[in-house]
CSV table of C-alpha atoms and ligand atoms in Angstrom, one decimal:
chain,number,residue,atom,x,y,z
A,1,MET,CA,95.7,232.0,28.1
A,2,ALA,CA,96.7,228.5,27.3
A,3,ASN,CA,93.8,226.1,27.5
A,4,GLU,CA,96.2,223.2,27.8
A,5,ILE,CA,96.7,222.4,31.5
A,6,ARG,CA,97.8,219.3,33.3
A,7,THR,CA,94.3,217.9,33.6
A,8,ASN,CA,94.8,214.4,34.8
A,9,ASP,CA,96.7,215.3,37.9
A,10,GLN,CA,95.9,213.1,40.9
A,11,PHE,CA,95.9,213.7,44.7
A,12,ILE,CA,97.6,211.1,46.8
A,13,VAL,CA,96.2,211.3,50.3
A,14,GLU,CA,97.4,209.5,53.5
A,15,GLY,CA,94.2,209.3,55.5
A,16,LEU,CA,93.9,210.1,59.2
A,17,GLY,CA,92.0,206.9,60.0
A,18,GLY,CA,89.3,208.8,61.9
A,19,LYS,CA,91.7,210.8,64.1
A,20,LYS,CA,90.7,214.5,64.5
A,21,ILE,CA,94.1,216.1,64.5
A,22,LEU,CA,94.0,218.8,61.9
A,23,SER,CA,94.5,222.3,63.3
A,24,GLY,CA,95.2,225.9,62.3
A,25,ARG,CA,93.6,228.4,60.0
A,26,VAL,CA,92.5,228.1,56.4
A,27,ARG,CA,91.8,231.2,54.2
A,28,VAL,CA,88.8,231.2,52.0
A,29,GLY,CA,89.1,232.6,48.4
A,30,GLY,CA,86.8,234.8,46.3
A,31,ALA,CA,83.6,233.1,45.2
A,32,LYS,CA,83.8,231.2,41.9
A,33,ASN,CA,80.1,231.7,41.3
A,34,ALA,CA,80.4,235.5,41.8
A,35,ILE,CA,83.5,236.3,39.8
A,36,ILE,CA,82.6,234.3,36.7
A,37,LYS,CA,79.5,236.4,36.4
A,38,ILE,CA,81.4,239.7,37.0
A,39,LEU,CA,83.6,238.6,34.1
A,40,ALA,CA,80.4,238.8,31.9
A,41,ALA,CA,79.6,242.3,33.2
A,42,PRO,CA,82.2,244.2,31.1
A,43,VAL,CA,79.8,243.7,28.1
A,44,LEU,CA,77.5,246.3,29.9
A,45,PHE,CA,80.3,248.9,30.1
A,46,HIS,CA,81.8,251.3,27.6
A,47,ASP,CA,85.1,251.3,29.5
A,48,GLY,CA,85.8,248.6,32.0
A,49,PHE,CA,86.8,248.1,35.6
A,50,ALA,CA,89.2,246.3,37.9
A,51,ILE,CA,88.6,243.1,39.9
A,52,SER,CA,90.4,241.7,43.0
A,53,ASN,CA,90.3,238.8,45.4
A,54,VAL,CA,89.9,236.8,42.2
A,55,PRO,CA,90.5,233.0,42.8
A,56,GLU,CA,93.1,231.7,40.3
A,57,ILE,CA,90.9,228.7,39.2
A,58,GLU,CA,90.2,227.1,35.9
A,59,ASP,CA,86.6,228.5,35.5
A,60,VAL,CA,87.9,232.0,36.0
A,61,HIS,CA,90.7,231.4,33.4
A,62,GLN,CA,88.1,230.1,30.9
A,63,MET,CA,85.8,233.0,31.4
A,64,ILE,CA,88.7,235.4,30.8
A,65,ARG,CA,89.5,233.5,27.6
A,66,LEU,CA,85.8,233.9,26.5
A,67,LEU,CA,85.9,237.6,27.2
A,68,GLU,CA,89.1,237.9,25.2
A,69,GLU,CA,87.5,236.0,22.3
A,70,LEU,CA,84.7,238.6,22.3
A,71,GLY,CA,87.3,241.4,22.0
A,72,GLY,CA,87.5,242.2,25.7
A,73,GLN,CA,91.0,243.0,27.1
A,74,VAL,CA,92.2,241.5,30.3
A,75,GLU,CA,95.3,242.8,32.0
A,76,LYS,CA,96.7,240.7,34.9
A,77,LEU,CA,98.1,243.2,37.4
A,78,GLU,CA,99.1,240.4,39.9
A,79,PRO,CA,97.6,237.1,40.9
A,80,GLY,CA,94.0,237.7,41.9
A,81,HIS,CA,94.0,241.3,40.5
A,82,TYR,CA,93.0,242.2,37.0
A,83,LYS,CA,91.9,245.1,34.8
A,84,LEU,CA,89.1,244.5,32.4
A,85,LYS,CA,88.5,246.7,29.3
A,86,SER,CA,85.5,246.5,27.1
A,87,ASP,CA,85.8,249.4,24.7
A,88,GLU,CA,87.0,247.0,21.9
A,89,LEU,CA,84.3,244.4,22.4
A,90,ASN,CA,83.4,243.4,18.8
A,91,SER,CA,81.6,240.0,18.8
A,92,PHE,CA,78.4,238.4,20.0
A,93,MET,CA,79.5,234.9,18.9
A,94,LEU,CA,79.8,232.4,21.8
A,95,ALA,CA,80.6,229.6,19.4
A,96,SER,CA,83.9,228.3,20.7
A,97,ASP,CA,84.3,225.0,22.4
A,98,LEU,CA,84.7,226.9,25.7
A,99,SER,CA,81.1,228.1,25.9
A,100,LYS,CA,80.0,224.6,25.2
A,101,ARG,CA,81.8,223.3,28.2
A,102,LEU,CA,81.4,226.1,30.7
A,103,ARG,CA,77.8,226.4,32.0
A,104,ALA,CA,78.6,229.9,33.4
A,105,SER,CA,79.1,231.1,29.8
A,106,VAL,CA,75.3,231.3,29.5
A,107,VAL,CA,75.3,234.5,31.6
A,108,LEU,CA,77.1,236.2,28.7
A,109,THR,CA,74.1,235.8,26.4
A,110,GLY,CA,71.9,238.4,28.1
A,111,PRO,CA,74.5,241.2,28.1
A,112,LEU,CA,75.6,240.4,24.5
A,113,LEU,CA,72.1,240.4,23.2
A,114,ALA,CA,71.4,243.7,25.1
A,115,ARG,CA,74.5,245.4,23.8
A,116,PHE,CA,74.7,244.2,20.2
A,117,GLY,CA,71.1,243.2,19.5
A,118,GLU,CA,72.1,239.7,18.7
A,119,VAL,CA,73.9,236.7,20.3
A,120,ARG,CA,74.8,233.3,18.9
A,121,PHE,CA,75.5,230.4,21.4
A,122,PRO,CA,75.5,226.6,21.7
A,123,HIS,CA,73.7,224.8,24.4
A,124,PRO,CA,75.9,225.5,27.3
A,125,GLY,CA,77.8,222.7,29.2
A,126,GLY,CA,77.8,222.0,32.9
A,127,CYS,CA,78.6,219.4,35.4
A,128,VAL,CA,77.1,215.9,35.1
A,129,ILE,CA,74.5,216.8,37.7
A,130,GLY,CA,71.4,217.0,35.6
A,131,LYS,CA,70.2,218.0,32.2
A,132,ARG,CA,70.7,221.7,32.8
A,133,PRO,CA,68.0,223.1,30.5
A,134,ILE,CA,68.0,226.7,29.2
A,135,ASP,CA,64.3,227.0,28.4
A,136,MET,CA,63.9,229.9,30.8
A,137,PHE,CA,66.7,231.8,29.1
A,138,LEU,CA,65.0,231.4,25.7
A,139,ASP,CA,61.6,232.2,27.0
A,140,GLY,CA,62.9,235.4,28.8
A,141,PHE,CA,64.6,236.7,25.6
A,142,GLN,CA,61.3,236.2,23.7
A,143,ARG,CA,59.5,238.2,26.3
A,144,MET,CA,62.0,241.0,25.8
A,145,GLY,CA,61.1,241.0,22.1
A,146,ALA,CA,63.8,238.8,20.7
A,147,LYS,CA,63.3,236.2,18.0
A,148,ILE,CA,65.1,232.8,18.3
A,149,THR,CA,66.2,230.5,15.5
A,150,GLU,CA,68.8,227.8,15.2
A,151,GLU,CA,71.7,227.7,12.7
A,152,GLU,CA,74.5,225.1,12.6
A,153,GLY,CA,73.9,223.9,16.1
A,154,LEU,CA,73.8,227.5,17.5
A,155,TYR,CA,70.9,229.4,19.0
A,156,VAL,CA,70.6,232.7,17.0
A,157,VAL,CA,68.8,235.3,19.2
A,158,LYS,CA,68.0,238.7,17.6
A,159,ALA,CA,66.4,241.6,19.5
A,160,GLY,CA,63.3,243.1,17.9
A,161,ASP,CA,64.6,246.1,15.7
A,162,GLY,CA,68.0,245.7,17.3
A,163,LYS,CA,67.1,246.6,20.9
A,164,LEU,CA,65.8,244.5,23.8
A,165,LYS,CA,62.6,245.8,25.3
A,166,GLY,CA,62.0,245.9,29.1
A,167,ALA,CA,59.4,243.2,30.1
A,168,GLU,CA,57.9,241.5,33.1
A,169,ILE,CA,59.3,238.0,33.5
A,170,PHE,CA,58.2,235.4,36.1
A,171,PHE,CA,60.8,232.7,36.5
A,172,LYS,CA,58.9,229.4,36.9
A,173,ILE,CA,62.0,228.1,38.9
A,174,GLN,CA,64.3,230.3,41.0
A,175,SER,CA,67.4,230.1,38.8
A,176,VAL,CA,70.7,231.7,39.8
A,177,THR,CA,72.1,232.2,36.3
A,178,ASN,CA,68.7,233.2,34.9
A,179,THR,CA,68.4,235.9,37.5
A,180,GLU,CA,71.9,237.2,36.8
A,181,THR,CA,71.5,237.0,33.0
A,182,PHE,CA,68.3,239.0,32.9
A,183,MET,CA,69.3,241.5,35.6
A,184,MET,CA,72.3,242.3,33.3
A,185,ALA,CA,70.3,242.3,30.1
A,186,ALA,CA,67.7,244.6,31.6
A,187,VAL,CA,70.5,247.2,32.4
A,188,LEU,CA,70.7,248.0,28.7
A,189,ALA,CA,67.1,247.2,27.6
A,190,GLU,CA,64.6,249.9,26.6
A,191,GLY,CA,62.4,250.8,29.5
A,192,LYS,CA,61.6,248.9,32.8
A,193,THR,CA,62.1,245.2,33.4
A,194,ILE,CA,60.5,243.4,36.3
A,195,LEU,CA,61.9,240.0,37.3
A,196,LYS,CA,59.8,237.9,39.6
A,197,ASN,CA,60.7,234.8,41.6
A,198,CYS,CA,64.4,235.6,41.4
A,199,ALA,CA,67.1,233.6,43.1
A,200,LEU,CA,68.5,235.3,46.2
A,201,GLU,CA,72.1,233.9,46.3
A,202,PRO,CA,74.6,236.3,47.8
A,203,GLU,CA,76.6,236.3,44.6
A,204,ILE,CA,73.6,237.8,42.8
A,205,VAL,CA,73.4,240.6,45.3
A,206,SER,CA,77.2,241.2,45.0
A,207,LEU,CA,76.9,241.5,41.2
A,208,GLY,CA,73.9,243.8,41.5
A,209,GLU,CA,75.5,246.1,44.1
A,210,PHE,CA,78.5,246.5,41.9
A,211,LEU,CA,76.4,247.3,38.8
A,212,ILE,CA,74.5,249.9,40.9
A,213,LYS,CA,77.8,251.5,41.9
A,214,CYS,CA,78.6,251.8,38.2
A,215,GLY,CA,75.3,253.5,37.3
A,216,ALA,CA,72.8,250.7,36.9
A,217,LYS,CA,69.3,251.3,38.2
A,218,ILE,CA,68.3,248.1,40.1
A,219,LYS,CA,65.9,247.9,42.9
A,220,GLY,CA,65.0,244.9,45.1
A,221,LEU,CA,68.4,243.1,45.4
A,222,GLY,CA,68.1,240.3,47.9
A,223,THR,CA,64.3,240.0,47.4
A,224,PRO,CA,62.4,237.8,44.9
A,225,THR,CA,61.4,240.8,42.8
A,226,LEU,CA,64.0,242.9,40.9
A,227,GLU,CA,63.0,246.2,39.1
A,228,ILE,CA,65.6,247.4,36.5
A,229,GLU,CA,65.4,250.7,34.6
A,230,GLY,CA,67.2,250.3,31.3
A,231,GLY,CA,69.8,252.9,30.2
A,232,GLU,CA,73.1,253.5,28.5
A,233,LEU,CA,76.4,251.6,28.8
A,234,LEU,CA,77.8,251.7,32.3
A,235,SER,CA,81.1,253.3,33.4
A,236,GLY,CA,83.5,251.5,35.6
A,237,GLU,CA,86.0,254.4,35.8
A,238,GLY,CA,88.0,254.0,39.1
A,239,GLN,CA,85.8,251.1,40.2
A,240,GLU,CA,87.1,247.8,41.5
A,241,TYR,CA,85.0,244.8,42.2
A,242,VAL,CA,86.3,242.9,45.3
A,243,THR,CA,85.1,239.3,45.0
A,244,VAL,CA,82.8,238.2,47.8
A,245,PRO,CA,84.2,235.2,49.8
A,246,ASP,CA,83.2,231.8,48.5
A,247,ARG,CA,80.6,230.4,50.9
A,248,ILE,CA,80.8,227.0,49.3
A,249,GLU,CA,84.5,226.8,49.8
A,250,ALA,CA,84.1,228.0,53.4
A,251,GLY,CA,81.4,225.4,54.0
A,252,SER,CA,83.5,222.6,52.6
A,253,PHE,CA,86.3,223.5,55.0
A,254,LEU,CA,83.9,223.7,57.9
A,255,VAL,CA,82.8,220.1,57.1
A,256,LEU,CA,86.4,219.1,57.0
A,257,GLY,CA,87.0,220.7,60.4
A,258,ALA,CA,84.0,218.9,61.9
A,259,ILE,CA,85.2,215.4,60.8
A,260,ALA,CA,89.0,215.7,61.0
A,261,ALA,CA,90.2,218.7,63.1
A,262,SER,CA,90.8,219.3,66.7
A,263,ASP,CA,90.6,223.0,66.2
A,264,LEU,CA,90.1,224.7,62.7
A,265,ILE,CA,89.5,228.3,62.0
A,266,VAL,CA,88.0,229.1,58.5
A,267,GLU,CA,88.9,232.8,57.9
A,268,ASN,CA,88.2,235.5,55.4
A,269,CYS,CA,84.7,234.3,55.0
A,270,ARG,CA,81.1,235.7,55.3
A,271,PRO,CA,79.6,233.7,58.3
A,272,ASP,CA,76.2,235.4,57.5
A,273,HIS,CA,76.2,233.4,54.2
A,274,LEU,CA,76.6,230.1,56.0
A,275,ASP,CA,73.6,230.1,58.3
A,276,ALA,CA,72.0,226.9,56.9
A,277,LEU,CA,75.2,224.8,57.2
A,278,ILE,CA,76.1,226.2,60.6
A,279,ASP,CA,72.6,225.3,61.8
A,280,ILE,CA,72.9,221.8,60.5
A,281,LEU,CA,76.3,221.2,62.0
A,282,ARG,CA,75.2,222.5,65.4
A,283,SER,CA,72.1,220.4,65.4
A,284,ALA,CA,74.3,217.4,64.8
A,285,GLY,CA,76.4,218.3,67.8
A,286,VAL,CA,79.3,220.1,66.3
A,287,ASP,CA,81.0,222.8,68.4
A,288,VAL,CA,80.8,225.9,66.0
A,289,GLU,CA,81.9,229.4,67.0
A,290,VAL,CA,81.1,232.3,64.7
A,291,GLY,CA,83.2,235.5,64.4
A,292,ASP,CA,82.8,238.5,62.1
A,293,THR,CA,84.9,237.1,59.3
A,294,TRP,CA,85.7,233.6,60.6
A,295,VAL,CA,84.0,230.4,61.8
A,296,ARG,CA,85.7,228.0,64.1
A,297,VAL,CA,85.0,224.3,64.6
A,298,LYS,CA,86.5,222.4,67.5
A,299,ASN,CA,86.5,218.7,68.6
A,300,THR,CA,87.4,219.0,72.3
A,301,GLU,CA,86.1,215.5,72.9
A,302,PRO,CA,87.5,213.5,69.8
A,303,ASN,CA,85.2,210.5,70.4
A,304,LYS,CA,82.0,212.6,70.7
A,305,LYS,CA,79.4,211.1,68.3
A,306,PHE,CA,77.5,213.4,65.9
A,307,THR,CA,73.8,212.7,65.5
A,308,SER,CA,72.4,211.8,62.0
A,309,ILE,CA,70.3,214.5,60.4
A,310,ASP,CA,67.9,214.9,57.5
A,311,ILE,CA,68.9,217.5,54.9
A,312,LYS,CA,67.0,219.1,52.1
A,313,THR,CA,68.8,221.3,49.6
A,314,HIS,CA,67.0,224.5,48.9
A,315,GLU,CA,67.5,227.8,47.1
A,316,TYR,CA,69.4,230.4,49.2
A,317,PRO,CA,69.1,231.0,52.2
A,318,GLY,CA,68.3,227.3,52.5
A,319,PHE,CA,70.9,224.6,52.5
A,320,PRO,CA,72.9,224.9,49.2
A,321,THR,CA,73.0,222.1,46.8
A,322,ASP,CA,76.7,222.7,46.2
A,323,LEU,CA,77.4,221.6,49.8
A,324,GLN,CA,75.3,218.5,49.6
A,325,ALA,CA,78.2,216.3,48.5
A,326,PRO,CA,80.7,217.6,51.0
A,327,LEU,CA,78.2,217.3,53.9
A,328,SER,CA,77.4,213.7,52.9
A,329,ILE,CA,80.9,212.8,54.1
A,330,PHE,CA,80.0,214.2,57.5
A,331,LEU,CA,76.8,212.1,57.4
A,332,THR,CA,78.8,208.9,57.0
A,333,GLN,CA,80.3,209.7,60.4
A,334,ALA,CA,77.1,210.6,62.1
A,335,GLU,CA,75.3,208.1,64.3
A,336,GLY,CA,72.1,206.7,62.7
A,337,GLN,CA,70.4,207.1,59.4
A,338,SER,CA,70.5,210.4,57.6
A,339,PHE,CA,68.2,211.3,54.8
A,340,ILE,CA,69.2,213.5,51.8
A,341,PHE,CA,66.6,215.3,49.7
A,342,GLU,CA,68.3,216.9,46.7
A,343,THR,CA,65.6,219.2,45.4
A,344,ILE,CA,67.5,221.3,42.9
A,345,PHE,CA,69.2,218.8,40.5
A,346,GLU,CA,68.1,215.4,39.4
A,347,GLY,CA,71.5,213.9,38.9
A,348,ARG,CA,73.4,215.1,41.9
A,349,LEU,CA,73.4,212.0,44.1
A,350,ASN,CA,75.2,209.5,41.8
A,351,TYR,CA,78.6,210.1,43.5
A,352,LEU,CA,77.3,208.4,46.6
A,353,GLU,CA,77.8,204.9,45.2
A,354,ALA,CA,81.5,205.1,44.9
A,355,LEU,CA,81.7,206.0,48.6
A,356,ASN,CA,80.5,202.5,49.5
A,357,ARG,CA,83.8,201.2,48.1
A,358,LEU,CA,85.5,203.1,50.9
A,359,GLY,CA,83.2,201.5,53.5
A,360,ALA,CA,80.4,204.1,53.6
A,361,LYS,CA,76.8,202.8,53.8
A,362,THR,CA,74.8,205.0,51.2
A,363,LYS,CA,71.8,204.1,49.2
A,364,ILE,CA,70.2,206.1,46.4
A,365,LEU,CA,66.4,205.9,46.6
A,366,ASP,CA,65.6,207.9,43.4
A,367,ALA,CA,66.9,210.8,41.4
A,368,HIS,CA,66.3,213.2,44.3
A,369,ARG,CA,66.6,211.1,47.5
A,370,ALA,CA,69.2,209.0,49.3
A,371,ILE,CA,70.0,207.6,52.8
A,372,ILE,CA,73.3,207.3,54.6
A,373,ASP,CA,73.8,205.0,57.6
A,374,GLY,CA,76.6,205.8,60.0
A,375,PRO,CA,79.0,206.0,61.6
A,376,THR,CA,81.3,203.9,59.2
A,377,ALA,CA,85.0,203.7,59.3
A,378,LEU,CA,86.3,204.5,55.8
A,379,THR,CA,89.4,202.9,54.1
A,380,GLY,CA,91.5,204.5,51.4
A,381,HIS,CA,90.8,203.7,47.8
A,382,GLU,CA,91.3,204.9,44.2
A,383,ILE,CA,88.4,207.2,43.3
A,384,GLU,CA,87.4,209.3,40.3
A,385,SER,CA,85.9,212.8,40.8
A,386,PRO,CA,82.8,213.0,38.6
A,387,ASP,CA,82.4,216.8,39.1
A,388,LEU,CA,83.6,219.7,41.1
A,389,ARG,CA,81.6,219.3,44.4
A,390,ALA,CA,81.6,215.5,44.4
A,391,GLY,CA,85.4,215.7,43.8
A,392,LEU,CA,85.8,217.8,46.9
A,393,ALA,CA,83.6,215.3,48.8
A,394,TYR,CA,85.9,212.4,47.7
A,395,LEU,CA,88.9,214.4,49.0
A,396,LEU,CA,87.2,214.8,52.4
A,397,ALA,CA,86.5,211.1,52.4
A,398,ALA,CA,90.1,210.3,51.6
A,399,ILE,CA,91.4,212.6,54.4
A,400,ILE,CA,89.3,210.8,57.1
A,401,ALA,CA,89.9,207.3,55.7
A,402,SER,CA,92.6,205.0,57.0
A,403,GLY,CA,95.3,204.2,54.5
A,404,GLN,CA,96.2,205.8,51.2
A,405,SER,CA,93.7,207.1,48.6
A,406,VAL,CA,94.3,208.3,45.0
A,407,VAL,CA,91.8,210.9,43.9
A,408,HIS,CA,91.6,211.2,40.1
A,409,ASN,CA,90.3,214.0,37.9
A,410,VAL,CA,91.7,216.7,40.1
A,411,LYS,CA,90.9,219.1,37.2
A,412,TYR,CA,87.4,219.2,38.5
A,413,ILE,CA,88.5,220.2,42.0
A,414,ASP,CA,90.8,222.8,40.5
A,415,ARG,CA,87.8,224.4,38.8
A,416,GLY,CA,86.5,225.7,42.1
A,417,TYR,CA,89.3,225.4,44.8
A,418,GLU,CA,92.5,227.3,44.3
A,419,GLN,CA,95.6,225.3,45.1
A,420,ILE,CA,93.6,223.4,47.7
A,421,GLU,CA,96.4,220.9,48.5
A,422,LYS,CA,98.6,223.7,49.7
A,423,ARG,CA,96.0,225.0,52.2
A,424,LEU,CA,95.2,221.4,53.3
A,425,GLN,CA,99.0,220.7,53.9
A,426,ALA,CA,99.1,223.8,56.0
A,427,ILE,CA,96.6,222.4,58.5
A,428,GLY,CA,98.1,218.9,58.7
A,429,VAL,CA,96.7,216.9,55.8
A,430,LYS,CA,99.1,214.5,54.1
A,431,ILE,CA,98.3,215.2,50.5
A,432,GLU,CA,100.5,215.4,47.4
A,433,ARG,CA,99.6,216.4,43.8
A,434,ARG,CA,100.9,213.8,41.3
A,435,ALA,CA,101.3,215.6,38.0
A,436,GLY,CA,99.4,214.2,35.1
A,437,ASN,CA,100.5,214.7,31.5
A,438,LYS,CA,99.3,217.5,29.2
A,439,ASP,CA,95.8,217.1,27.9
A,440,ASN,CA,93.1,219.3,26.5
A,441,LEU,CA,90.9,220.7,29.2
A,442,CYS,CA,87.5,219.1,29.3
A,443,LEU,CA,85.5,221.2,31.7
A,444,SER,CA,82.2,219.7,32.5
B,1,EPZ,C1,74.2,227.9,39.6
B,1,EPZ,O1,73.9,227.0,38.5
B,1,EPZ,C2,75.6,227.5,40.1
B,1,EPZ,N1,76.5,227.7,39.0
B,1,EPZ,C3,75.6,226.1,40.5
B,1,EPZ,O2,76.9,225.8,41.0
B,1,EPZ,C4,74.5,225.9,41.6
B,1,EPZ,O3,74.5,224.5,42.0
B,1,EPZ,C5,73.2,226.3,41.1
B,1,EPZ,O4,73.2,227.7,40.7
B,1,EPZ,C6,72.1,226.2,42.2
B,1,EPZ,O5,72.5,227.0,43.3
B,1,EPZ,C7,76.9,228.9,38.7
B,1,EPZ,O6,76.5,229.9,39.3
B,1,EPZ,C8,77.9,229.0,37.5
B,1,EPZ,P1,70.0,227.1,38.4
B,1,EPZ,P2,72.6,227.3,37.6
B,1,EPZ,O7,69.6,227.8,37.1
B,1,EPZ,O8,72.3,228.8,37.6
B,1,EPZ,C9,66.6,224.5,36.4
B,1,EPZ,C10,78.9,224.7,41.2
B,1,EPZ,O9,79.2,223.5,41.6
B,1,EPZ,N2,66.6,225.3,35.2
B,1,EPZ,O10,69.8,227.9,39.7
B,1,EPZ,O11,72.8,226.6,36.3
B,1,EPZ,C11,67.9,223.7,36.6
B,1,EPZ,O12,67.9,222.5,35.8
B,1,EPZ,C12,77.7,224.8,40.3
B,1,EPZ,O13,79.5,225.7,41.5
B,1,EPZ,C13,65.6,225.2,34.3
B,1,EPZ,O14,64.8,224.3,34.4
B,1,EPZ,O15,71.5,226.6,38.3
B,1,EPZ,C14,67.9,223.4,38.1
B,1,EPZ,O16,67.0,222.3,38.3
B,1,EPZ,C15,77.0,223.5,40.0
B,1,EPZ,N3,65.6,226.0,33.2
B,1,EPZ,C16,67.2,224.6,38.7
B,1,EPZ,O17,66.6,225.3,37.6
B,1,EPZ,C17,66.6,226.9,33.0
B,1,EPZ,O18,66.5,227.7,32.0
B,1,EPZ,C18,68.1,225.6,39.3
B,1,EPZ,O19,69.2,225.7,38.5
B,1,EPZ,C19,67.6,227.1,33.9
B,1,EPZ,C20,67.6,226.3,35.1
C-alpha cells in the first residue's frame, strides 16, 4: 500500500450564502473508529476473518499497512471488502513511522503483548487535540504482570514469564482505546480479567460482539464493567465483520442538513447511536424525523431561527467530542449565546479562532470552554484544516458562507470521510477537489 498520496489537496467551495437548498439522500459509511480496531483484532486469531462495509479512508489504509508490517496478510476482494489472515504474523515491533503518527495503532499493543509476550512501540501520535497520554496503557500492562523499559525511544513491554495474567483494572478515566486494548489483551491472558469504568462507545460493543462470535468469553458489553475469561487464539473461520455505521459521519451530515438543506435524509446509519445530537438539534428547534436506518432533517420555513444552546461533550451516550467542532458551525447560526464545555480533550477548541475570519463570533475562554454568539452571516475564506473533525467543521462553514472558500489540508478530512466531495455534490454542494502534488503522508 503506497504511503504516498496527494496530501495537500484542497477543496474549492462555492458557498450557499445562508440559503437552505441542499436536498436528497446521503449514505453513511462504516465507522472509522470501529474498523481500525477490528484491524488490530487479527492478532488474536490463528486464522483470520473477512471484513465488509469498510470505509476506503486513509486511517484504514494505514492500519492495513501496519498489519502487513507485522506479517498479517490483507486481501482486497473489492472496495470495502477484505480478507484478513493472521497465521503468518511474526512481529511485535510497532516501530515504523506509521505507529508514531496513527493514534489508533496503540490498540495493537495489547493483542501483540498477549500473543507474543512482548511488544515494542513508540509514543503513539494523534490529532493536535491534546497531549494524548498513554499512562493508563502502561499501568494496565503492569497490572497484568508486564515489565516496561525504554530502548531507543521505544517502550519495551514484556509479559511476566512470557504470558499476560488476568487482572482487575480500574480505568481512572473512561478511555475508548484503553477499553478496546485491554478487552482484546484479556482474550489471550491467563485467567480472568475484570475491567472497570470502561468506555461505552458503540464501536467497543461492535468489536466485543464480533470477538464473542469468534469464541471470546466477554461479559458486560455496553456496561462499565467487562469480565473476560482468557483462552486460546480465536478462530474467524467463515466469519465476516460488517462495519457498524459511522455515527460521527452521520452526525456531521445531520448538522449540514440543519444549516443548509431544505430536506436531507441521512441513510444507512444507526439512529440509536445519535440520541445526544438529535436531542440537541430538536431542542434548538430543528425539525428531525427518525427512521429505523435513517434520520431526516427539514427546513420547511427557511427563515426559522434556531435557539442557542449550551453543549457539554461527554463519554457515550453523552454528546460526542468528535461532533463538537461540526456542531459549532450550527451554533454560529443559532440566535443568542451558546456555551461549549469540551470535557474530554484540553486542546480541542483552538479551531474556533479561524472561524472568526469568516465572520463568526467565537471566543475561547480556556482550554475547555468557549462561547459562540449568533446568528452571524459567514463569508468565504481560505482556511487550513488542523485536524479531522475541525476540518469537517470548516467544510460546513464554507458551504453555508457566501462566496468562495478554499479549504486546505484535505488529507485530514480524507482520514475519516470517504470521498466526501462526491456525496456533497450529489445533494447540491458546489465543491471541487483541487489536486495537490505528491507528498509524504503526515497523519496527525
Ligand atoms: C478515541 O480516542 C477516538 N479515536 C477519538 O476520535 C475520540 O475523540 C475519543 O476516543 C473520545 O471519544 C479512536 O477511537 C481511534 P480516550 P482515544 O482514550 O481512545 C485521556 C477522531 O476524531 N487518556 O477515550 O485516544 C485522554 O487524554 C478521534 O475520530 C489518558 O489520560 O481517547 C482524554 O482526555 C479523535 N490516559 C481521555 O482520556 C490514557 O492512557 C479520553 O481519551 C489514555 C487516555
